[in-house]
PDB file of C-alpha atoms in Angstrom:
ATOM      1  CA  MET K   1     101.753 105.024  73.871  1.00  0.00           C
ATOM      2  CA  LEU K   2      99.689 103.510  76.692  1.00  0.00           C
ATOM      3  CA  SER K   3      96.047 102.825  75.960  1.00  0.00           C
ATOM      4  CA  LEU K   4      93.500 104.168  78.416  1.00  0.00           C
ATOM      5  CA  GLN K   5      92.607 100.626  79.464  1.00  0.00           C
ATOM      6  CA  LYS K   6      96.229  99.707  80.182  1.00  0.00           C
ATOM      7  CA  ALA K   7      96.757 102.917  82.149  1.00  0.00           C
ATOM      8  CA  ALA K   8      93.576 102.272  84.138  1.00  0.00           C
ATOM      9  CA  ASN K   9      94.672  98.716  84.940  1.00  0.00           C
ATOM     10  CA  ILE K  10      98.037  99.909  86.227  1.00  0.00           C
ATOM     11  CA  LEU K  11      96.679 102.804  88.276  1.00  0.00           C
ATOM     12  CA  GLY K  12      93.965 100.536  89.651  1.00  0.00           C
ATOM     13  CA  ALA K  13      96.614  98.228  91.068  1.00  0.00           C
ATOM     14  CA  PHE K  14      97.587 100.899  93.592  1.00  0.00           C
ATOM     15  CA  SER K  15      95.507 100.935  96.763  1.00  0.00           C
ATOM     16  CA  ALA K  16      95.698 101.655 100.474  1.00  0.00           C
ATOM     17  CA  GLU K  17      96.626  98.019 101.000  1.00  0.00           C
ATOM     18  CA  GLN K  18      99.172  98.072  98.148  1.00  0.00           C
ATOM     19  CA  PRO K  19     100.431 101.678  97.863  1.00  0.00           C
ATOM     20  CA  GLU K  20     103.742 100.705  96.234  1.00  0.00           C
ATOM     21  CA  TRP K  21     104.725  98.429  93.379  1.00  0.00           C
ATOM     22  CA  GLY K  22     108.069  97.280  92.108  1.00  0.00           C
ATOM     23  CA  VAL K  23     108.546  96.311  88.471  1.00  0.00           C
ATOM     24  CA  ARG K  24     108.818  92.578  89.139  1.00  0.00           C
ATOM     25  CA  ALA K  25     105.773  92.432  91.415  1.00  0.00           C
ATOM     26  CA  LEU K  26     103.592  94.512  89.102  1.00  0.00           C
ATOM     27  CA  ALA K  27     104.584  92.384  86.119  1.00  0.00           C
ATOM     28  CA  ALA K  28     103.499  89.250  87.983  1.00  0.00           C
ATOM     29  CA  HIS K  29     100.270  90.918  89.124  1.00  0.00           C
ATOM     30  CA  LEU K  30      99.357  92.009  85.592  1.00  0.00           C
ATOM     31  CA  GLY K  31     100.677  88.887  83.906  1.00  0.00           C
ATOM     32  CA  VAL K  32     103.002  90.798  81.564  1.00  0.00           C
ATOM     33  CA  PRO K  33     106.770  90.660  80.918  1.00  0.00           C
ATOM     34  CA  ARG K  34     108.976  92.743  83.211  1.00  0.00           C
ATOM     35  CA  ALA K  35     110.097  94.926  80.301  1.00  0.00           C
ATOM     36  CA  THR K  36     106.468  95.725  79.521  1.00  0.00           C
ATOM     37  CA  ALA K  37     105.674  96.558  83.152  1.00  0.00           C
ATOM     38  CA  HIS K  38     108.747  98.802  83.305  1.00  0.00           C
ATOM     39  CA  ALA K  39     107.637 100.627  80.155  1.00  0.00           C
ATOM     40  CA  TYR K  40     104.142 101.102  81.620  1.00  0.00           C
ATOM     41  CA  LEU K  41     105.518 102.510  84.876  1.00  0.00           C
ATOM     42  CA  ALA K  42     108.026 104.760  83.143  1.00  0.00           C
ATOM     43  CA  GLY K  43     105.341 106.159  80.845  1.00  0.00           C
ATOM     44  CA  LEU K  44     102.949 106.954  83.687  1.00  0.00           C
ATOM     45  CA  THR K  45     105.759 108.484  85.727  1.00  0.00           C
ATOM     46  CA  GLU K  46     106.743 110.722  82.836  1.00  0.00           C
ATOM     47  CA  ALA K  47     103.100 111.747  82.447  1.00  0.00           C
ATOM     48  CA  GLY K  48     102.947 112.747  86.120  1.00  0.00           C
ATOM     49  CA  PHE K  49     100.593 110.029  87.382  1.00  0.00           C
ATOM     50  CA  LEU K  50     103.225 108.047  89.268  1.00  0.00           C
ATOM     51  CA  ARG K  51     106.425 108.839  91.121  1.00  0.00           C
ATOM     52  CA  ARG K  52     109.470 106.742  91.871  1.00  0.00           C
ATOM     53  CA  THR K  53     110.507 106.320  95.504  1.00  0.00           C
ATOM     54  CA  PRO K  54     114.108 106.326  96.765  1.00  0.00           C
ATOM     55  CA  ALA K  55     113.820 102.526  97.064  1.00  0.00           C
ATOM     56  CA  GLY K  56     113.109 102.221  93.326  1.00  0.00           C
ATOM     57  CA  LYS K  57     109.407 101.401  93.684  1.00  0.00           C
ATOM     58  CA  TYR K  58     106.437 103.359  92.379  1.00  0.00           C
ATOM     59  CA  ARG K  59     103.606 105.240  94.078  1.00  0.00           C
ATOM     60  CA  LEU K  60     100.706 107.345  92.860  1.00  0.00           C
ATOM     61  CA  SER K  61     101.680 110.955  92.245  1.00  0.00           C
ATOM     62  CA  TRP K  62     100.355 113.660  94.530  1.00  0.00           C
ATOM     63  CA  HIS K  63      98.914 115.253  91.382  1.00  0.00           C
ATOM     64  CA  ILE K  64      96.276 112.509  91.549  1.00  0.00           C
ATOM     65  CA  ALA K  65      95.699 113.089  95.248  1.00  0.00           C
ATOM     66  CA  GLU K  66      95.173 116.774  94.563  1.00  0.00           C
ATOM     67  CA  MET K  67      92.641 116.093  91.820  1.00  0.00           C
ATOM     68  CA  GLY K  68      90.780 113.664  94.028  1.00  0.00           C
ATOM     69  CA  ALA K  69      90.912 115.652  97.245  1.00  0.00           C
ATOM     70  CA  GLN K  70      87.375 116.962  96.766  1.00  0.00           C
ATOM     71  CA  LEU K  71      86.055 113.411  96.554  1.00  0.00           C
ATOM     72  CA  THR K  72      87.838 111.883  99.522  1.00  0.00           C
ATOM     73  CA  SER K  73      87.332 112.282 103.227  1.00  0.00           C
ATOM     74  CA  SER K  74      90.780 110.950 104.088  1.00  0.00           C
ATOM     75  CA  LEU K  75      92.351 114.393 103.686  1.00  0.00           C
ATOM     76  CA  PRO K  76      89.613 116.822 104.745  1.00  0.00           C
ATOM     77  CA  TRP K  77      92.151 119.594 105.224  1.00  0.00           C
ATOM     78  CA  PHE K  78      93.787 119.266 101.782  1.00  0.00           C
ATOM     79  CA  GLN K  79      91.782 121.835  99.830  1.00  0.00           C
ATOM     80  CA  GLU K  80      92.140 124.488 102.517  1.00  0.00           C
ATOM     81  CA  ALA K  81      95.871 123.818 102.649  1.00  0.00           C
ATOM     82  CA  ARG K  82      96.057 124.093  98.852  1.00  0.00           C
ATOM     83  CA  ALA K  83      94.571 127.593  98.979  1.00  0.00           C
ATOM     84  CA  LEU K  84      96.914 128.485 101.828  1.00  0.00           C
ATOM     85  CA  ILE K  85      99.981 127.535  99.773  1.00  0.00           C
ATOM     86  CA  THR K  86      98.798 129.751  96.932  1.00  0.00           C
ATOM     87  CA  ARG K  87      98.342 132.661  99.347  1.00  0.00           C
ATOM     88  CA  LEU K  88     101.798 132.130 100.842  1.00  0.00           C
ATOM     89  CA  ALA K  89     103.457 132.105  97.430  1.00  0.00           C
ATOM     90  CA  LEU K  90     101.679 135.300  96.403  1.00  0.00           C
ATOM     91  CA  GLU K  91     102.207 137.277  99.597  1.00  0.00           C
ATOM     92  CA  VAL K  92     105.771 136.213 100.384  1.00  0.00           C
ATOM     93  CA  ARG K  93     106.748 136.172  96.695  1.00  0.00           C
ATOM     94  CA  ALA K  94     108.609 132.913  97.038  1.00  0.00           C
ATOM     95  CA  VAL K  95     108.257 129.171  96.542  1.00  0.00           C
ATOM     96  CA  ALA K  96     105.630 127.926  99.013  1.00  0.00           C
ATOM     97  CA  PHE K  97     105.276 124.264  99.898  1.00  0.00           C
ATOM     98  CA  LEU K  98     103.413 121.694 101.948  1.00  0.00           C
ATOM     99  CA  CYS K  99     105.238 118.550 103.031  1.00  0.00           C
ATOM    100  CA  ILE K 100     103.882 115.424 104.712  1.00  0.00           C
ATOM    101  CA  LEU K 101     105.277 112.250 106.204  1.00  0.00           C
ATOM    102  CA  GLU K 102     104.948 109.074 104.195  1.00  0.00           C
ATOM    103  CA  GLY K 103     106.207 106.487 106.637  1.00  0.00           C
ATOM    104  CA  ASP K 104     109.560 107.976 107.569  1.00  0.00           C
ATOM    105  CA  GLU K 105     109.931 109.809 104.256  1.00  0.00           C
ATOM    106  CA  VAL K 106     109.288 113.543 103.862  1.00  0.00           C
ATOM    107  CA  VAL K 107     107.596 114.348 100.566  1.00  0.00           C
ATOM    108  CA  ALA K 108     106.654 117.700  99.005  1.00  0.00           C
ATOM    109  CA  ALA K 109     102.949 117.235  98.245  1.00  0.00           C
ATOM    110  CA  ILE K 110     101.942 120.784  97.238  1.00  0.00           C
ATOM    111  CA  ARG K 111     104.127 123.470  95.758  1.00  0.00           C
ATOM    112  CA  GLU K 112     103.480 126.938  94.335  1.00  0.00           C
ATOM    113  CA  ARG K 113     106.042 129.322  92.880  1.00  0.00           C
ATOM    114  CA  HIS K 114     105.599 133.070  92.597  1.00  0.00           C
ATOM    115  CA  PRO K 115     106.900 134.346  89.228  1.00  0.00           C
ATOM    116  CA  ASP K 116     109.387 136.562  91.065  1.00  0.00           C
ATOM    117  CA  ALA K 117     110.754 133.758  93.272  1.00  0.00           C
ATOM    118  CA  ASP K 118     114.532 133.511  93.060  1.00  0.00           C
ATOM    119  CA  ILE K 119     114.677 129.687  93.252  1.00  0.00           C
ATOM    120  CA  ASP K 120     112.537 126.721  92.202  1.00  0.00           C
ATOM    121  CA  LEU K 121     111.438 123.500  93.908  1.00  0.00           C
ATOM    122  CA  PRO K 122     110.035 120.464  92.075  1.00  0.00           C
ATOM    123  CA  LEU K 123     106.913 118.644  93.242  1.00  0.00           C
ATOM    124  CA  ASP K 124     106.720 115.024  94.411  1.00  0.00           C
ATOM    125  CA  ILE K 125     110.266 114.817  95.646  1.00  0.00           C
ATOM    126  CA  TYR K 126     111.542 113.147  98.790  1.00  0.00           C
ATOM    127  CA  LEU K 127     113.392 115.510 101.092  1.00  0.00           C
ATOM    128  CA  PRO K 128     116.187 114.760 103.549  1.00  0.00           C
ATOM    129  CA  ALA K 129     114.464 114.901 106.937  1.00  0.00           C
ATOM    130  CA  THR K 130     117.465 116.152 108.884  1.00  0.00           C
ATOM    131  CA  ALA K 131     118.449 118.869 106.401  1.00  0.00           C
ATOM    132  CA  THR K 132     115.111 120.579 105.762  1.00  0.00           C
ATOM    133  CA  ALA K 133     112.727 122.719 107.790  1.00  0.00           C
ATOM    134  CA  SER K 134     109.832 120.405 106.892  1.00  0.00           C
ATOM    135  CA  GLY K 135     111.676 117.316 108.026  1.00  0.00           C
ATOM    136  CA  LYS K 136     112.567 118.901 111.346  1.00  0.00           C
ATOM    137  CA  ILE K 137     108.956 119.906 112.011  1.00  0.00           C
ATOM    138  CA  LEU K 138     107.378 116.605 110.989  1.00  0.00           C
ATOM    139  CA  TYR K 139     109.886 114.445 112.818  1.00  0.00           C
ATOM    140  CA  ALA K 140     109.767 116.632 115.930  1.00  0.00           C
ATOM    141  CA  HIS K 141     105.973 116.489 116.214  1.00  0.00           C
ATOM    142  CA  ALA K 142     105.882 112.764 115.456  1.00  0.00           C
ATOM    143  CA  ASP K 143     108.644 112.139 118.038  1.00  0.00           C
ATOM    144  CA  MET K 144     110.661 110.299 115.386  1.00  0.00           C
ATOM    145  CA  THR K 145     114.403 109.786 115.412  1.00  0.00           C
ATOM    146  CA  PRO K 146     116.153 109.693 112.022  1.00  0.00           C
ATOM    147  CA  ARG K 147     117.874 106.484 111.046  1.00  0.00           C
ATOM    148  CA  THR K 148     120.507 108.341 109.042  1.00  0.00           C
ATOM    149  CA  PHE K 149     121.757 111.900 108.646  1.00  0.00           C
ATOM    150  CA  ALA K 150     121.984 113.451 105.179  1.00  0.00           C
ATOM    151  CA  ALA K 151     125.251 115.364 104.823  1.00  0.00           C
ATOM    152  CA  CYS K 152     124.007 117.482 101.914  1.00  0.00           C
ATOM    153  CA  THR K 153     126.224 120.504 102.675  1.00  0.00           C
ATOM    154  CA  PRO K 154     128.827 121.443 105.282  1.00  0.00           C
ATOM    155  CA  SER K 155     125.971 122.997 107.296  1.00  0.00           C
ATOM    156  CA  SER K 156     123.918 119.787 107.537  1.00  0.00           C
ATOM    157  CA  ILE K 157     123.209 118.106 110.868  1.00  0.00           C
ATOM    158  CA  THR K 158     125.293 114.943 111.077  1.00  0.00           C
ATOM    159  CA  SER K 159     124.988 113.677 114.650  1.00  0.00           C
ATOM    160  CA  LEU K 160     122.283 112.609 117.075  1.00  0.00           C
ATOM    161  CA  ASP K 161     123.353 115.221 119.643  1.00  0.00           C
ATOM    162  CA  GLU K 162     122.993 118.007 117.053  1.00  0.00           C
ATOM    163  CA  TRP K 163     119.618 116.607 116.046  1.00  0.00           C
ATOM    164  CA  ARG K 164     118.278 116.507 119.594  1.00  0.00           C
ATOM    165  CA  THR K 165     119.362 120.098 120.143  1.00  0.00           C
ATOM    166  CA  GLU K 166     117.639 121.132 116.923  1.00  0.00           C
ATOM    167  CA  VAL K 167     114.406 119.307 117.763  1.00  0.00           C
ATOM    168  CA  ALA K 168     114.263 120.971 121.194  1.00  0.00           C
ATOM    169  CA  LYS K 169     114.662 124.346 119.491  1.00  0.00           C
ATOM    170  CA  VAL K 170     111.916 123.586 116.964  1.00  0.00           C
ATOM    171  CA  LYS K 171     109.488 122.618 119.727  1.00  0.00           C
ATOM    172  CA  ARG K 172     110.379 125.711 121.747  1.00  0.00           C
ATOM    173  CA  LEU K 173     110.114 128.198 118.872  1.00  0.00           C
ATOM    174  CA  GLY K 174     107.181 126.665 117.019  1.00  0.00           C
ATOM    175  CA  TYR K 175     108.921 126.844 113.650  1.00  0.00           C
ATOM    176  CA  ALA K 176     112.005 125.486 111.909  1.00  0.00           C
ATOM    177  CA  TYR K 177     114.513 126.777 109.428  1.00  0.00           C
ATOM    178  CA  SER K 178     117.230 125.299 107.271  1.00  0.00           C
ATOM    179  CA  ILE K 179     120.003 127.684 106.275  1.00  0.00           C
ATOM    180  CA  GLU K 180     121.965 126.123 103.415  1.00  0.00           C
ATOM    181  CA  GLU K 181     121.644 122.696 105.048  1.00  0.00           C
ATOM    182  CA  TRP K 182     120.016 121.021 102.042  1.00  0.00           C
ATOM    183  CA  VAL K 183     120.990 123.094  98.991  1.00  0.00           C
ATOM    184  CA  PRO K 184     123.914 125.550  98.995  1.00  0.00           C
ATOM    185  CA  GLY K 185     122.663 129.115  98.646  1.00  0.00           C
ATOM    186  CA  GLN K 186     119.059 128.274  99.626  1.00  0.00           C
ATOM    187  CA  CYS K 187     117.028 128.481 102.833  1.00  0.00           C
ATOM    188  CA  THR K 188     113.673 127.139 103.963  1.00  0.00           C
ATOM    189  CA  LEU K 189     111.372 128.229 106.764  1.00  0.00           C
ATOM    190  CA  GLY K 190     108.548 125.984 107.902  1.00  0.00           C
ATOM    191  CA  VAL K 191     105.783 125.900 110.498  1.00  0.00           C
ATOM    192  CA  PRO K 192     103.522 123.036 111.615  1.00  0.00           C
ATOM    193  CA  TYR K 193     100.058 122.896 110.073  1.00  0.00           C
ATOM    194  CA  HIS K 194      97.335 121.731 112.456  1.00  0.00           C
ATOM    195  CA  ALA K 195      94.149 120.022 111.307  1.00  0.00           C
ATOM    196  CA  LEU K 196      91.688 120.508 114.148  1.00  0.00           C
ATOM    197  CA  HIS K 197      89.344 117.837 112.825  1.00  0.00           C
ATOM    198  CA  THR K 198      90.724 114.763 111.065  1.00  0.00           C
ATOM    199  CA  ALA K 199      89.166 111.626 109.649  1.00  0.00           C
ATOM    200  CA  HIS K 200      90.311 109.727 112.751  1.00  0.00           C
ATOM    201  CA  GLY K 201      88.666 112.098 115.194  1.00  0.00           C
ATOM    202  CA  ASP K 202      91.907 113.601 116.404  1.00  0.00           C
ATOM    203  CA  THR K 203      92.064 117.236 117.443  1.00  0.00           C
ATOM    204  CA  ASP K 204      94.849 119.733 117.033  1.00  0.00           C
ATOM    205  CA  THR K 205      96.952 117.275 115.039  1.00  0.00           C
ATOM    206  CA  VAL K 206     100.015 118.330 113.050  1.00  0.00           C
ATOM    207  CA  VAL K 207      99.320 116.862 109.610  1.00  0.00           C
ATOM    208  CA  ALA K 208     101.880 118.742 107.537  1.00  0.00           C
ATOM    209  CA  ALA K 209     104.683 121.258 107.443  1.00  0.00           C
ATOM    210  CA  ILE K 210     104.043 124.455 105.507  1.00  0.00           C
ATOM    211  CA  GLY K 211     106.578 127.079 104.561  1.00  0.00           C
ATOM    212  CA  VAL K 212     108.624 128.936 102.002  1.00  0.00           C
ATOM    213  CA  GLN K 213     111.931 128.465 100.256  1.00  0.00           C
ATOM    214  CA  MET K 214     114.169 131.138  98.776  1.00  0.00           C
ATOM    215  CA  SER K 215     117.762 132.174  98.271  1.00  0.00           C
ATOM    216  CA  ALA K 216     119.924 132.407 101.375  1.00  0.00           C
ATOM    217  CA  GLN K 217     120.715 136.000 100.486  1.00  0.00           C
ATOM    218  CA  ARG K 218     117.074 137.076 100.615  1.00  0.00           C
ATOM    219  CA  TYR K 219     116.186 134.981 103.649  1.00  0.00           C
ATOM    220  CA  LEU K 220     119.012 136.309 105.781  1.00  0.00           C
ATOM    221  CA  ARG K 221     118.213 139.879 104.702  1.00  0.00           C
ATOM    222  CA  GLU K 222     114.472 139.626 105.507  1.00  0.00           C
ATOM    223  CA  GLU K 223     114.427 136.797 108.053  1.00  0.00           C
ATOM    224  CA  ARG K 224     112.289 138.383 110.764  1.00  0.00           C
ATOM    225  CA  HIS K 225     109.708 139.841 108.386  1.00  0.00           C
ATOM    226  CA  ILE K 226     109.413 136.571 106.427  1.00  0.00           C
ATOM    227  CA  ARG K 227     109.067 134.475 109.573  1.00  0.00           C
ATOM    228  CA  GLU K 228     106.404 136.703 111.116  1.00  0.00           C
ATOM    229  CA  ARG K 229     104.429 136.854 107.859  1.00  0.00           C
ATOM    230  CA  VAL K 230     104.500 133.101 107.272  1.00  0.00           C
ATOM    231  CA  VAL K 231     103.446 132.303 110.848  1.00  0.00           C
ATOM    232  CA  GLN K 232     100.653 134.889 110.696  1.00  0.00           C
ATOM    233  CA  ILE K 233      99.265 133.568 107.399  1.00  0.00           C
ATOM    234  CA  VAL K 234      99.270 129.947 108.528  1.00  0.00           C
ATOM    235  CA  ARG K 235      97.717 130.699 111.926  1.00  0.00           C
ATOM    236  CA  GLU K 236      94.985 132.798 110.287  1.00  0.00           C
ATOM    237  CA  ALA K 237      94.175 129.871 107.994  1.00  0.00           C
ATOM    238  CA  GLU K 238      94.086 127.401 110.878  1.00  0.00           C
ATOM    239  CA  ALA K 239      91.685 129.618 112.798  1.00  0.00           C
ATOM    240  CA  LEU K 240      89.149 129.208 109.978  1.00  0.00           C
ATOM    241  CA  LEU K 241      89.166 125.392 110.098  1.00  0.00           C
TER     242      LEU K 241
END
């Protein structure tokens, strides 16, 4: 088991300047064998303090960011968004989520599940940008073009022409949806979340995508009601910022 001092040394190695570590680099930084560094990283990942990226490196878990949100000014909107996700989960009776961009990766940073929700969604996972509602929103508002297309299901977007059409629709409608494009039998609906005052002085900036995920059967049956309710809840929350 990791001692508190060892855990502190490892977590302290992560910073804004060095947000990611690979096993080899961390071992050299700490002056320990690679096997030892790997064991440290695996233990902290299992405990929920770190997460492994698609490239095989490690980053701090968003659990830590959530705990520290009250003490940092870098995410002034985080606590309000956290309460908003809880409200969405309760009122829509589904899995509610908040996703952000981390470079060109889409990561689920906050997630709440109503006990009656008919699906589940893990936290701290990287999502395929072109196959999810969150990815469509975040990429569209950042004017980013995907490097690859994730063919997760037969319904996934797999070409640049399809993507451009989808992005134009997202910008026109003000929301995005993914109908069995990521996971068969599941749908997501997302809307942009605006932080009117950010640490960088920006105004009306889209900082995240917020929405709900549920079975395709329920979404298609209640699509209009769900969409109107989600948009209303998020806009009400933004008006209070």
